[in-house]
Short mmCIF file of C-alpha atoms in Angstrom, two decimals:
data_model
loop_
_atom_site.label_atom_id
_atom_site.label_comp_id
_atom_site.label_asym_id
_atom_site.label_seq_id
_atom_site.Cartn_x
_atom_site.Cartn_y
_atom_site.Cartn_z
CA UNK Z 1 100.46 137.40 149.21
CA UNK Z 2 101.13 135.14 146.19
CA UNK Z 3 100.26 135.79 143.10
CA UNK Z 4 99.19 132.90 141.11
CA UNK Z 5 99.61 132.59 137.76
CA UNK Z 6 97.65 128.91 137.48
CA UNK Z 7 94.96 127.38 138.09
CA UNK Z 8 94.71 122.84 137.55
CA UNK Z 9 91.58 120.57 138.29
CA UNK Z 10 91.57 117.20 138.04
CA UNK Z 11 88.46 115.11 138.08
CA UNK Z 12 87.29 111.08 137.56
CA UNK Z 13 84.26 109.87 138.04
CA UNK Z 14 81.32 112.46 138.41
CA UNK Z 15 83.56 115.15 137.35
CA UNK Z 16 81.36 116.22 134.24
CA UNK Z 17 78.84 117.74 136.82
CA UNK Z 18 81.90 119.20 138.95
CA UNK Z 19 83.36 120.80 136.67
CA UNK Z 20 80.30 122.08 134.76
CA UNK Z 21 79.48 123.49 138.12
CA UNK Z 22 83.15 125.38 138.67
CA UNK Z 23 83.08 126.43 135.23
CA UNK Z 24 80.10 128.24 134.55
CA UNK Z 25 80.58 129.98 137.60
CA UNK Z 26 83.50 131.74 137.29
CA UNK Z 27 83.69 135.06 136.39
CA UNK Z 28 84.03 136.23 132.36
CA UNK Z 29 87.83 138.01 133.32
CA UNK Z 30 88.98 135.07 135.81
CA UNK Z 31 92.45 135.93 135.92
CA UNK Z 32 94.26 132.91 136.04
CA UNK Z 33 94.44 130.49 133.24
CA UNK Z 34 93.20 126.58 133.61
CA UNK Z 35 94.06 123.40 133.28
CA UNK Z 36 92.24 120.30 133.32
CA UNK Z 37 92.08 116.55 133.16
CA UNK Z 38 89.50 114.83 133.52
CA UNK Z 39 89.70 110.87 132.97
CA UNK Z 40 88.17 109.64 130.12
CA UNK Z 41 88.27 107.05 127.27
CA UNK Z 42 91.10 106.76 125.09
CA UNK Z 43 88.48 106.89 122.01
CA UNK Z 44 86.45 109.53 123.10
CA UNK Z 45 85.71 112.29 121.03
CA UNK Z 46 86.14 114.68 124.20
CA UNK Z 47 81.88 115.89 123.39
CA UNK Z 48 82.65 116.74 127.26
CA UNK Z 49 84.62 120.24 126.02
CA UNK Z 50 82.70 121.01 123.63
CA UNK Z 51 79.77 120.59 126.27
CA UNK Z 52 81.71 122.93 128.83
CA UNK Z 53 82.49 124.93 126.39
CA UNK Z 54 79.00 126.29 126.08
CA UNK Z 55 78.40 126.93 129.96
CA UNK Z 56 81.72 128.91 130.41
CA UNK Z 57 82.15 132.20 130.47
CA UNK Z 58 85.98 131.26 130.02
CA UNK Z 59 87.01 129.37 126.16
CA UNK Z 60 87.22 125.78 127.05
CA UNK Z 61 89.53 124.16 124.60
CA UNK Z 62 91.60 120.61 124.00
CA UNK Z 63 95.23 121.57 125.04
CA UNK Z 64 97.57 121.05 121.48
CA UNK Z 65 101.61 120.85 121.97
CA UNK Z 66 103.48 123.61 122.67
CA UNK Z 67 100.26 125.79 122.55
CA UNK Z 68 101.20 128.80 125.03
CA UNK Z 69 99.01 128.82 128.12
CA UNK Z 70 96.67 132.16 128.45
CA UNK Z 71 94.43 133.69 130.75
CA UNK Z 72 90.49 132.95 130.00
CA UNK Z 73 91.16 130.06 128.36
CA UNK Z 74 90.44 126.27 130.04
CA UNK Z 75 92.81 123.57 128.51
CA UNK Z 76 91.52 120.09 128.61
CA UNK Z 77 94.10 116.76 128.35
CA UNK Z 78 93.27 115.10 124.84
CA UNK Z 79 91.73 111.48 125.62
CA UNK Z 80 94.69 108.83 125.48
CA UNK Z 81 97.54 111.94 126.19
CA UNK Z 82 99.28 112.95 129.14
CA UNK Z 83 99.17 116.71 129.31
CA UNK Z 84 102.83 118.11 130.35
CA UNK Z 85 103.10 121.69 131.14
CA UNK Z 86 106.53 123.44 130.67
CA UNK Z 87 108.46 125.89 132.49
CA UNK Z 88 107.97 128.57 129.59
CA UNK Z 89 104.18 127.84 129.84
CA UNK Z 90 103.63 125.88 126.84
CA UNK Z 91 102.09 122.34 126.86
CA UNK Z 92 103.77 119.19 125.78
CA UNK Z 93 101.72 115.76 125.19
CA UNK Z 94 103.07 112.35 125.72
CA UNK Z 95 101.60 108.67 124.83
CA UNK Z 96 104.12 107.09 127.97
CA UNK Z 97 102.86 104.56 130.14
CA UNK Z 98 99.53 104.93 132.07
CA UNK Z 99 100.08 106.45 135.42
CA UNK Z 100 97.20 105.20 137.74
CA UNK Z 101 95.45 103.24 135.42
CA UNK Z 102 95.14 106.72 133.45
CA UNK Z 103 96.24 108.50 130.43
CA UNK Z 104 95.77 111.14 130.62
CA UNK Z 105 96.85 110.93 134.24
CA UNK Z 106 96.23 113.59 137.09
CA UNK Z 107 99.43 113.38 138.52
CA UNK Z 108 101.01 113.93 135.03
CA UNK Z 109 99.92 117.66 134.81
CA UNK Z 110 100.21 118.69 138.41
CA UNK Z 111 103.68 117.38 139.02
CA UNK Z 112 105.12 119.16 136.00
CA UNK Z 113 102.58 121.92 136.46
CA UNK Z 114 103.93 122.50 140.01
CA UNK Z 115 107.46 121.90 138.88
CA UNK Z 116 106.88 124.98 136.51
CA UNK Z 117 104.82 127.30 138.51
CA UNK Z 118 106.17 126.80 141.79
CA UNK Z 119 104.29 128.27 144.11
CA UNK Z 120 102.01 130.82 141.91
CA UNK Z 121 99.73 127.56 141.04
CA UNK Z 122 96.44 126.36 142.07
CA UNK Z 123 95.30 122.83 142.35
CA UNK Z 124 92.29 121.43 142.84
CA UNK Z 125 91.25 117.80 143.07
CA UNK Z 126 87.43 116.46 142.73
CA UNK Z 127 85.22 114.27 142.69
CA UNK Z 128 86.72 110.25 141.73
CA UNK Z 129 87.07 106.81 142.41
CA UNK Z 130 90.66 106.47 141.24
CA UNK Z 131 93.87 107.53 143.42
CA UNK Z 132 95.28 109.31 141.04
CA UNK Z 133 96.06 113.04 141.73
CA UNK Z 134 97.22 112.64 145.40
CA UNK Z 135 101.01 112.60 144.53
CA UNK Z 136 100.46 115.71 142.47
CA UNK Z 137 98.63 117.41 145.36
CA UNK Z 138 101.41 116.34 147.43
CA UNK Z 139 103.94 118.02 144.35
CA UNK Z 140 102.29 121.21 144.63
CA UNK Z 141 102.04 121.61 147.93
CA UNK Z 142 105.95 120.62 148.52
CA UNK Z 143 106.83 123.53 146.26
CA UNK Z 144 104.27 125.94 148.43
CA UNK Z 145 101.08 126.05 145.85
CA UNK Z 146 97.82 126.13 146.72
CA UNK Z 147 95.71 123.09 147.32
CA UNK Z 148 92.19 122.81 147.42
CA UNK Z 149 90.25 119.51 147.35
CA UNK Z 150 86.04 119.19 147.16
CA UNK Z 151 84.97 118.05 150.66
CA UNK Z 152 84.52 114.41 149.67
CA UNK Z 153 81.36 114.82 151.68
CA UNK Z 154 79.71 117.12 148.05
CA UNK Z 155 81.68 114.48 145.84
CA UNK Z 156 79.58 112.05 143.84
CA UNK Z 157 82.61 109.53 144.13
CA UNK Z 158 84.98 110.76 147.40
CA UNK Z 159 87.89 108.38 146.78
CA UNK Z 160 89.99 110.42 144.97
CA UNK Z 161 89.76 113.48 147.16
CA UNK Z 162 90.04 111.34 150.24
CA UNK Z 163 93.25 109.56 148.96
CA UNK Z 164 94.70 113.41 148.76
CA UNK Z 165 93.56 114.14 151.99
CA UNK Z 166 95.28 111.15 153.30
CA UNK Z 167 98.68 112.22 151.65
CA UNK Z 168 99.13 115.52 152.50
CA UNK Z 169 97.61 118.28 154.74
CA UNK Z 170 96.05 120.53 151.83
CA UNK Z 171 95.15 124.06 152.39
CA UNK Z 172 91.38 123.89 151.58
CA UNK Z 173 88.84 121.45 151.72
CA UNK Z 174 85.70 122.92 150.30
CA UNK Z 175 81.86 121.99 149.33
CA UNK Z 176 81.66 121.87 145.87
CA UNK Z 177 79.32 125.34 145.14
CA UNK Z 178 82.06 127.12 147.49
CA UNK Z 179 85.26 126.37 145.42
CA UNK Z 180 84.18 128.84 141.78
CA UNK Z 181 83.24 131.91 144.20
CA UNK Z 182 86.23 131.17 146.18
CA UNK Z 183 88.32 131.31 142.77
CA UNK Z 184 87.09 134.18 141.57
CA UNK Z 185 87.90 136.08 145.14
CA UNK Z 186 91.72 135.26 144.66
CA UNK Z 187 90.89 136.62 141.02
CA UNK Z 188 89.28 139.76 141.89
CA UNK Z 189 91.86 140.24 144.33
CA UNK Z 190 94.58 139.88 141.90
CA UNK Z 191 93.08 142.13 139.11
CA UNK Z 192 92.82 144.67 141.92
CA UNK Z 193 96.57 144.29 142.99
CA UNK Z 194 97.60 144.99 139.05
CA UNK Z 195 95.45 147.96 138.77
CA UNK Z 196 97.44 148.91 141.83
CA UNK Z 197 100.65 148.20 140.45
CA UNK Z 198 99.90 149.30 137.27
CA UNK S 1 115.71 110.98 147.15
CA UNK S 2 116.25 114.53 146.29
CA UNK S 3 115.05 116.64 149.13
CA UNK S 4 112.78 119.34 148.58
CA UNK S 5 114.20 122.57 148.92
CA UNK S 6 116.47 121.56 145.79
CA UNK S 7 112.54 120.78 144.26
CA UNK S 8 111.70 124.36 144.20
CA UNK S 9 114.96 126.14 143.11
CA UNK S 10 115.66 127.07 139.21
CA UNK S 11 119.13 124.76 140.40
CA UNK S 12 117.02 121.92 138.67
CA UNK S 13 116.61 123.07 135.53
CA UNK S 14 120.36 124.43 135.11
CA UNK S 15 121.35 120.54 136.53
CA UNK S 16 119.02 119.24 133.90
CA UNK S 17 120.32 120.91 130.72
CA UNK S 18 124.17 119.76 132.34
CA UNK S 19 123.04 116.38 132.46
CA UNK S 20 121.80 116.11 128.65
CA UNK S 21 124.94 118.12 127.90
CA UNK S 22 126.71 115.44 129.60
CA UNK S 23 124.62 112.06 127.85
CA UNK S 24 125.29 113.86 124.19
CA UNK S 25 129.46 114.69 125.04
CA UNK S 26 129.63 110.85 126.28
CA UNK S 27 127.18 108.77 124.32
CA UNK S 28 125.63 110.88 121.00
CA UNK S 29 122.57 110.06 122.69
CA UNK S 30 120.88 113.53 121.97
CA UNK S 31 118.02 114.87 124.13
CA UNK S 32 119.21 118.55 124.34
CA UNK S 33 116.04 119.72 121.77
CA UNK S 34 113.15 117.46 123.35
CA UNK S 35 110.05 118.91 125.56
CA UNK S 36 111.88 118.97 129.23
CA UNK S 37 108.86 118.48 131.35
CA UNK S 38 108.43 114.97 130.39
CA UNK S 39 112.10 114.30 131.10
CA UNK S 40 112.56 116.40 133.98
CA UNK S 41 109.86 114.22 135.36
CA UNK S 42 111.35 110.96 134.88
CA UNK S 43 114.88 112.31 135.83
CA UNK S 44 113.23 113.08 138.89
CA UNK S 45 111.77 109.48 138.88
CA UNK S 46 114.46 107.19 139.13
CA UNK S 47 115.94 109.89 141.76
CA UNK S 48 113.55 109.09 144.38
CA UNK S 49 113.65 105.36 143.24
CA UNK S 50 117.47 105.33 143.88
CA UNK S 51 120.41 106.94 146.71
CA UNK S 52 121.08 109.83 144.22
CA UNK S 53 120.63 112.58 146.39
CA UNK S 54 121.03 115.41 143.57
CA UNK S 55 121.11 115.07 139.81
CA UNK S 56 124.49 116.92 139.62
CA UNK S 57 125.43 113.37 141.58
CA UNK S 58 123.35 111.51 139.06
CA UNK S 59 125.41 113.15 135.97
CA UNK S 60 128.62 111.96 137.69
CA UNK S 61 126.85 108.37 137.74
CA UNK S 62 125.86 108.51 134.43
CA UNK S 63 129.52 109.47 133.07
CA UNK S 64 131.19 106.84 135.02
CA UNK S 65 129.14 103.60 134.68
CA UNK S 66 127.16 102.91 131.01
CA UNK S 67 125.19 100.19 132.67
CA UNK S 68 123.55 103.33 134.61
CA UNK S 69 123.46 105.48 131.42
CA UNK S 70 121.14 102.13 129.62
CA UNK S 71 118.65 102.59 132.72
CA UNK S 72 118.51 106.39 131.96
CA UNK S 73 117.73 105.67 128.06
CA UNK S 74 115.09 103.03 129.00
CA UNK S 75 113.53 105.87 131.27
CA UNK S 76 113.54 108.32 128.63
CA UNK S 77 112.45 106.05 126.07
CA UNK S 78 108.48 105.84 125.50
CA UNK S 79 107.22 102.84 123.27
CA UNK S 80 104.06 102.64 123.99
CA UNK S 81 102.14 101.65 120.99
CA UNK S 82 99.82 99.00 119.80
CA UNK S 83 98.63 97.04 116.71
CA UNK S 84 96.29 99.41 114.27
CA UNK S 85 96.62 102.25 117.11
CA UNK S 86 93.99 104.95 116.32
CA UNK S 87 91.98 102.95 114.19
CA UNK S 88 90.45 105.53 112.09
CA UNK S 89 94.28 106.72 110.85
CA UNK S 90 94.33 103.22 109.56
CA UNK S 91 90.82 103.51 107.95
CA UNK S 92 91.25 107.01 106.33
CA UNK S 93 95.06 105.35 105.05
CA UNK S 94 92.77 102.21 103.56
CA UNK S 95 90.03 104.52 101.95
CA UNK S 96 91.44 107.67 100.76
CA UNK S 97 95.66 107.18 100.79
CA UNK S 98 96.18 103.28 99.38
CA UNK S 99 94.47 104.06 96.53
CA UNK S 100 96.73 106.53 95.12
CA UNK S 101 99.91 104.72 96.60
CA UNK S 102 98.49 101.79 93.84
CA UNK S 103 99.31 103.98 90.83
CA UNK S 104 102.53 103.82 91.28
CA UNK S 105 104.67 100.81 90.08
CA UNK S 106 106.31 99.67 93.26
CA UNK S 107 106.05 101.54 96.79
CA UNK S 108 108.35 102.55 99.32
CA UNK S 109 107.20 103.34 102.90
CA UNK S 110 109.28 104.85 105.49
CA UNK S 111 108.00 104.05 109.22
CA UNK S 112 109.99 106.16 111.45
CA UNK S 113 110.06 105.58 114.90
CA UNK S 114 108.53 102.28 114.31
CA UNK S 115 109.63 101.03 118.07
CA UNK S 116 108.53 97.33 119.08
CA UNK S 117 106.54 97.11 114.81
CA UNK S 118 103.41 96.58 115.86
CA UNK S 119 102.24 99.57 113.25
CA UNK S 120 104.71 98.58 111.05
CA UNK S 121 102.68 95.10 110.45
CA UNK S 122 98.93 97.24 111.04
CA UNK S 123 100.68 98.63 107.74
CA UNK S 124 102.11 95.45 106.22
CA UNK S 125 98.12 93.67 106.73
CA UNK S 126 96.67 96.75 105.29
CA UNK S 127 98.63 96.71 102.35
CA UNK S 128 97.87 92.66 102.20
CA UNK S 129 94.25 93.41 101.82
CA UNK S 130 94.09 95.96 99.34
CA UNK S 131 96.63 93.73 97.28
CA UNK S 132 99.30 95.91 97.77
CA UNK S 133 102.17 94.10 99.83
CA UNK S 134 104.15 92.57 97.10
CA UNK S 135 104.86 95.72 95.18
CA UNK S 136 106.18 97.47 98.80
CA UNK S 137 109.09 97.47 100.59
CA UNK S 138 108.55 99.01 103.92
CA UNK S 139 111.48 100.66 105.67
CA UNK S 140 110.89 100.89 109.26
CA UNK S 141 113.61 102.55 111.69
CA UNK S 142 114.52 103.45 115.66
CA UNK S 143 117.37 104.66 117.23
CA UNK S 144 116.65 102.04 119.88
CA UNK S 145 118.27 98.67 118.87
CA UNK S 146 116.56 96.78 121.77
CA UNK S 147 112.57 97.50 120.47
CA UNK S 148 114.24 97.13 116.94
CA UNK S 149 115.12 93.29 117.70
CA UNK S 150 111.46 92.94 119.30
CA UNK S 151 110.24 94.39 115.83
CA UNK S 152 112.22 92.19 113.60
CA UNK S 153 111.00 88.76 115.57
CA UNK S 154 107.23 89.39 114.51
CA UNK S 155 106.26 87.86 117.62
CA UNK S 156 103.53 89.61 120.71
CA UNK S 157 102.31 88.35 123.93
CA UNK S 158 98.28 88.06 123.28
CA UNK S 159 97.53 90.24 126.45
CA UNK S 160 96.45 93.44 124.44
CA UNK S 161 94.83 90.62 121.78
CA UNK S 162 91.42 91.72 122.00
CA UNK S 163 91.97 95.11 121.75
CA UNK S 164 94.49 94.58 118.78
CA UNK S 165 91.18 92.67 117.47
CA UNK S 166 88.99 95.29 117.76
CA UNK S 167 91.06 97.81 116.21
CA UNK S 168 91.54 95.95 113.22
CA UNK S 169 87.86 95.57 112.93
CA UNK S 170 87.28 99.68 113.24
CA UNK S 171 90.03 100.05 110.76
CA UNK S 172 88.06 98.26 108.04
CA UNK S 173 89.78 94.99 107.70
CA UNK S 174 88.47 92.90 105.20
CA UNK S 175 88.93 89.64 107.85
CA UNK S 176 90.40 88.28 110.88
CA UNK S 177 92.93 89.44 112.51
CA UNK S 178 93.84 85.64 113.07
CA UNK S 179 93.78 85.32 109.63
CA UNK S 180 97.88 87.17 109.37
CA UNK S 181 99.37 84.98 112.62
CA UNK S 182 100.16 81.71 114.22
CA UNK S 183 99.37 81.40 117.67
CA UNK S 184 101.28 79.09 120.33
CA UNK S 185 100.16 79.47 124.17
CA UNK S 186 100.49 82.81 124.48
CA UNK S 187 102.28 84.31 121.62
CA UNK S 188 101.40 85.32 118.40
CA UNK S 189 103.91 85.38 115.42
CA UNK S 190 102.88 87.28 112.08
CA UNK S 191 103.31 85.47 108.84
CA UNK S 192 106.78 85.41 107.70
CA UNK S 193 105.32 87.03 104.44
CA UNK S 194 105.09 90.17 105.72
CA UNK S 195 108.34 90.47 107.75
CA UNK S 196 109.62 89.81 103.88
CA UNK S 197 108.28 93.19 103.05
CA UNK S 198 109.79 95.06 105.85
CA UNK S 199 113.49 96.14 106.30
CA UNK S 200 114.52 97.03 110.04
CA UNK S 201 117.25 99.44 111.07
CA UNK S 202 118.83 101.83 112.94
CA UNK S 203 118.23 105.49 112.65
CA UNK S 204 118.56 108.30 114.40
CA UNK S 205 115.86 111.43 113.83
CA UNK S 206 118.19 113.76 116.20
CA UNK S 207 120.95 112.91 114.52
CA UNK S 208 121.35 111.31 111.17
CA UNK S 209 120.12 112.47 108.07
CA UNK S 210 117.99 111.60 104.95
CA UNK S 211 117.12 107.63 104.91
CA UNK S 212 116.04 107.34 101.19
CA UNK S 213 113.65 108.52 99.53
CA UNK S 214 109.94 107.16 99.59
CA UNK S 215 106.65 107.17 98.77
CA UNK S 216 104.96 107.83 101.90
CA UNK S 217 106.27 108.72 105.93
CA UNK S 218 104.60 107.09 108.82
CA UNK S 219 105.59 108.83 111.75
CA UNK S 220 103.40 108.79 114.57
CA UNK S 221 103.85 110.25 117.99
CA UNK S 222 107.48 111.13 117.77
CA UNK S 223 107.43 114.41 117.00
CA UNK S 224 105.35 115.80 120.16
CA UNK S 225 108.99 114.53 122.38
CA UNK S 226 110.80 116.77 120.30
CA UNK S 227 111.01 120.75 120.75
CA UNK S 228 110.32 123.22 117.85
CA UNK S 229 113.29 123.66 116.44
CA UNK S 230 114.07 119.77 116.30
CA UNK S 231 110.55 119.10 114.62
CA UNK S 232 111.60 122.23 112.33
CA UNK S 233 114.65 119.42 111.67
CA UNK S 234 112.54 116.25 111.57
CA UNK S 235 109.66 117.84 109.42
CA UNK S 236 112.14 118.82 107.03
CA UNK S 237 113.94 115.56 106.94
CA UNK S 238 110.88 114.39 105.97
CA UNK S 239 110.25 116.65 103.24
CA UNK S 240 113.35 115.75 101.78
CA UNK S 241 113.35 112.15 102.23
CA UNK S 242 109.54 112.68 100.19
CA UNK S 243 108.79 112.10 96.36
CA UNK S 244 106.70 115.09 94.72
CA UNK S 245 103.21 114.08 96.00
CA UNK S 246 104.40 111.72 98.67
CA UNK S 247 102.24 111.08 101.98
CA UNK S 248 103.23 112.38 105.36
CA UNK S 249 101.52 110.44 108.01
CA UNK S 250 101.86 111.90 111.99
CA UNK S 251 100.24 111.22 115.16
CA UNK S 252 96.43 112.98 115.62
CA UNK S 253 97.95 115.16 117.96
CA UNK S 254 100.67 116.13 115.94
CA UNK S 255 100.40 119.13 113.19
CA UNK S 256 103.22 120.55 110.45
CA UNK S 257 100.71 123.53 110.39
CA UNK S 258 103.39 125.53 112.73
CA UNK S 259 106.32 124.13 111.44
CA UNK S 260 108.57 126.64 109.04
CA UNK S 261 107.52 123.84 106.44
CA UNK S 262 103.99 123.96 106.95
CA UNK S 263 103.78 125.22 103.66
CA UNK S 264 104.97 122.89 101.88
CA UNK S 265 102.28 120.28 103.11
CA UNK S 266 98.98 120.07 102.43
CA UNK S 267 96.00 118.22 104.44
CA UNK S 268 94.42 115.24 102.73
CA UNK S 269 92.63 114.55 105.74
CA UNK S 270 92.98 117.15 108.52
CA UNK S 271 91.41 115.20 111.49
CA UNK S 272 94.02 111.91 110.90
CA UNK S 273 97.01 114.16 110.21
CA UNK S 274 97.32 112.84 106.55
CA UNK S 275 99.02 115.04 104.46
CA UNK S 276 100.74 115.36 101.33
CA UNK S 277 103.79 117.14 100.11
CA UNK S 278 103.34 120.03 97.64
CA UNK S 279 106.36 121.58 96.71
CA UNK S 280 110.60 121.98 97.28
CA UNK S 281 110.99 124.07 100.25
CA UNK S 282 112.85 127.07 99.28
CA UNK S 283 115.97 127.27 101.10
#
């Protein structure tokens, strides 16, 4: 069994709710570290983590460059940035063209994500009306990650998980209130595999 | 197209760091200390756009025909910027930065990394209206001579107009924007008055050393391309290139706070990345 090491969610329109709804359900010592983008504008004050800050049991932050990437923490994209993750698990920002209409773009953070991680990464792609995110789904599951999209059936806006489903044949395709318990079973498992080891 | 087994090895990485090796040992272009992931992506890129089937293939490429080593630069290159980007910089530079700039007798600004000069005449107008221009000189610099020559024309398409508008607006300007240009179909060229005040060249942040020494440093998302122990190099360049007292200007999501000179800074305004310089840096 793999042991993952990352966790990324991307979300467009309707994702607030989403992710409030994955967030404040997952467990106080989820194992794997997040990261998120979630489109917004490029002059918002990002209220939204500051917002999801509050209903996590996890520390819901901004990402800053070259901040190292711990468990219990949930790194949002700054508005207007593309959020680069690194192969020695520090973040990197860019201003570079928008990808998708976006910046900070989707694809962005799980292509290099996956590029990093490998296959000890989780990605999971909600609710939006944008394609963006289907060629990183496609990324991760090329180098053997997990991929998980919401059943566009429990999305406020289905495009964007539809337009991943179209791509490639991901791994899960789950209701919304099924994908934080799900999470925090690969979690559980995993803390119980180091206590093991350990 | 690379194929996708080659994707998921470390072989990438170790093909990566040859490649750079290779661009610096042919060209001087430099890009062994800046953040990988953003160049490893668009190496990867213009792989699946072309017949490279490997970038061990693409490094022989690259060392055999320059015309393919421009196409890389242009990929690595990122000049995305705009006129009075981040509005409130320019606001918090207006209220709080200007106004101790006009003590001194004449005023030199250093924009590095100034790319196509959109910024460069954000500055140049802001100076304008607080009646500042004629006493500044305003050295602005890239190590890319082709956005340099777009710089030193002074002339924009007016897609990104109305944005350019409203940013002017939210940085407090005292007009129009309309006011600084001449427009003809669908260009826009600034005044030749403030193209006077600005001196374009060459130069290198990787590479070349202090430029002169100035009042104040704009130098706005530059630094987050570079890794720590080049912005360790830039940040002190800076320093060095400062008066006592001088201004340090950097992108929002930029900081000097880890830097091994983060010491010798201090905020004037934490949330725009103002700051200025306190003292030598003890070598």
């Amino acid at each position: 069994m793999t042991n993952y090491e990352l966790v990324v969610i991307g979300a467009s329109a309707g994702g607030m709710n989403a992710l409030k709804e994955i967030l404040s359900n997952l467990d106080r010592d989820f194992a794997y570290p997040i990261v998120a983008v979630q489109h917004v504008a490029p002059d918002s004050e990002n209220y939204l983590v500051e917002y999801l800050d509050e209903y996590s049991n996890l520390n819901v932050r901004e990402a800053s460059e070259k901040q190292r990437i711990l468990p219990y923490h949930v790194y949002f994209a700054p508005p207007n940035y593309h959020l680069l993750v690194e192969e020695d698990k520090t973040f990197s920002l860019t201003v570079s063209e928008k990808v998708n209409y976006s910046r900070p773009s989707i694809d962005v953070s799980f292509e290099t994500a996956a590029l990093a991680y490998k296959e000890r990464i989780i990605g999971i792609l909600l609710t939006g009306a944008s394609q963006d995110g289907a060629k990183g789904m496609q990324m991760l599951h090329t180098l053997k990650g997990m991929t998980i999209v919401q059943d566009p059936r429990t999305a406020s806006v289905p495009v964007m998980p539809q337009a991943a489903i179209n791509l490639v044949s991901v791994d899960y395709k789950l209701p919304l209130e099924e994908i934080a318990p799900f999470l925090n079973t690969l979690s559980r498992t995993h803390a119980g595999r180091k206590e093991q080891e350990g | 197209m690379i194929n996708n087994q080659d994707l998921a090895q470390e072989n990438i990485s170790i093909e990566i760091k040859l490649l750079l090796e290779a661009i610096y040992l042919k060209y001087g272009h430099d890009f062994r200390n800046y953040s990988q992931a953003h160049l490893k992506r668009r190496i990867l890129h213009r792989l699946m756009l072309s017949n490279i089937n490997s970038i061990s293939e693409m490094q022989y490429k690259v060392l055999h025909e320059p015309e393919f080593m421009q196409e890389i630069l242009t990929d690595f290159s990122i000049n995305v910027t705009e006129m009075f980007r981040d509005p409130a910089f320019y606001l918090t530079m207006r209220k709080d930065v200007l106004p101790v700039l006009q003590t001194y007798p004449y005023i030199k600004i250093w924009h590095a990394g100034c790319s196509t000069g959109e910024e460069v005449y954000s500055m140049a107008i802001l100076l304008e209206e607080e009646g500042l221009l004629d006493k500044t000189l305003i050295y602005a610099t890239d190590n890319n001579e082709t956005v340099l020559k777009v710089a030193k024309k002074a002339e924009y398409t007016t897609d990104n107009l109305k944005n350019y508008q409203k940013n002017y607006e939210k940085s407090g300007g005292k007009g129009k924007l309309s006011d600084y240009y001449e427009e003809k179909g669908s260009i826009i060229k600034f005044d030749p008055r403030f193209r006077k005040r600005i001196v374009f060249s060459e130069h290198n942040l990787v590479t070349d050393n202090v430029f002169t020494e100035v009042h104040m440093i704009i130098c706005r998302n530059v630094l987050i391309y570079f890794n720590r122990r080049l912005q360790n190099r830039v940040i002190k360049l800076f320093h060095d290139s400062l008066m006592e007292e001088g201004i340090l200007g950097i992108g929002s999501k930029e900081s000097v706070d880890y830097s091994r000179f983060g010491d010798a800074f201090e905020h004037i305004n934490k949330n725009r990345k103002i700051y200025i310089k306190k003292s030598s840096i003890d070598e």
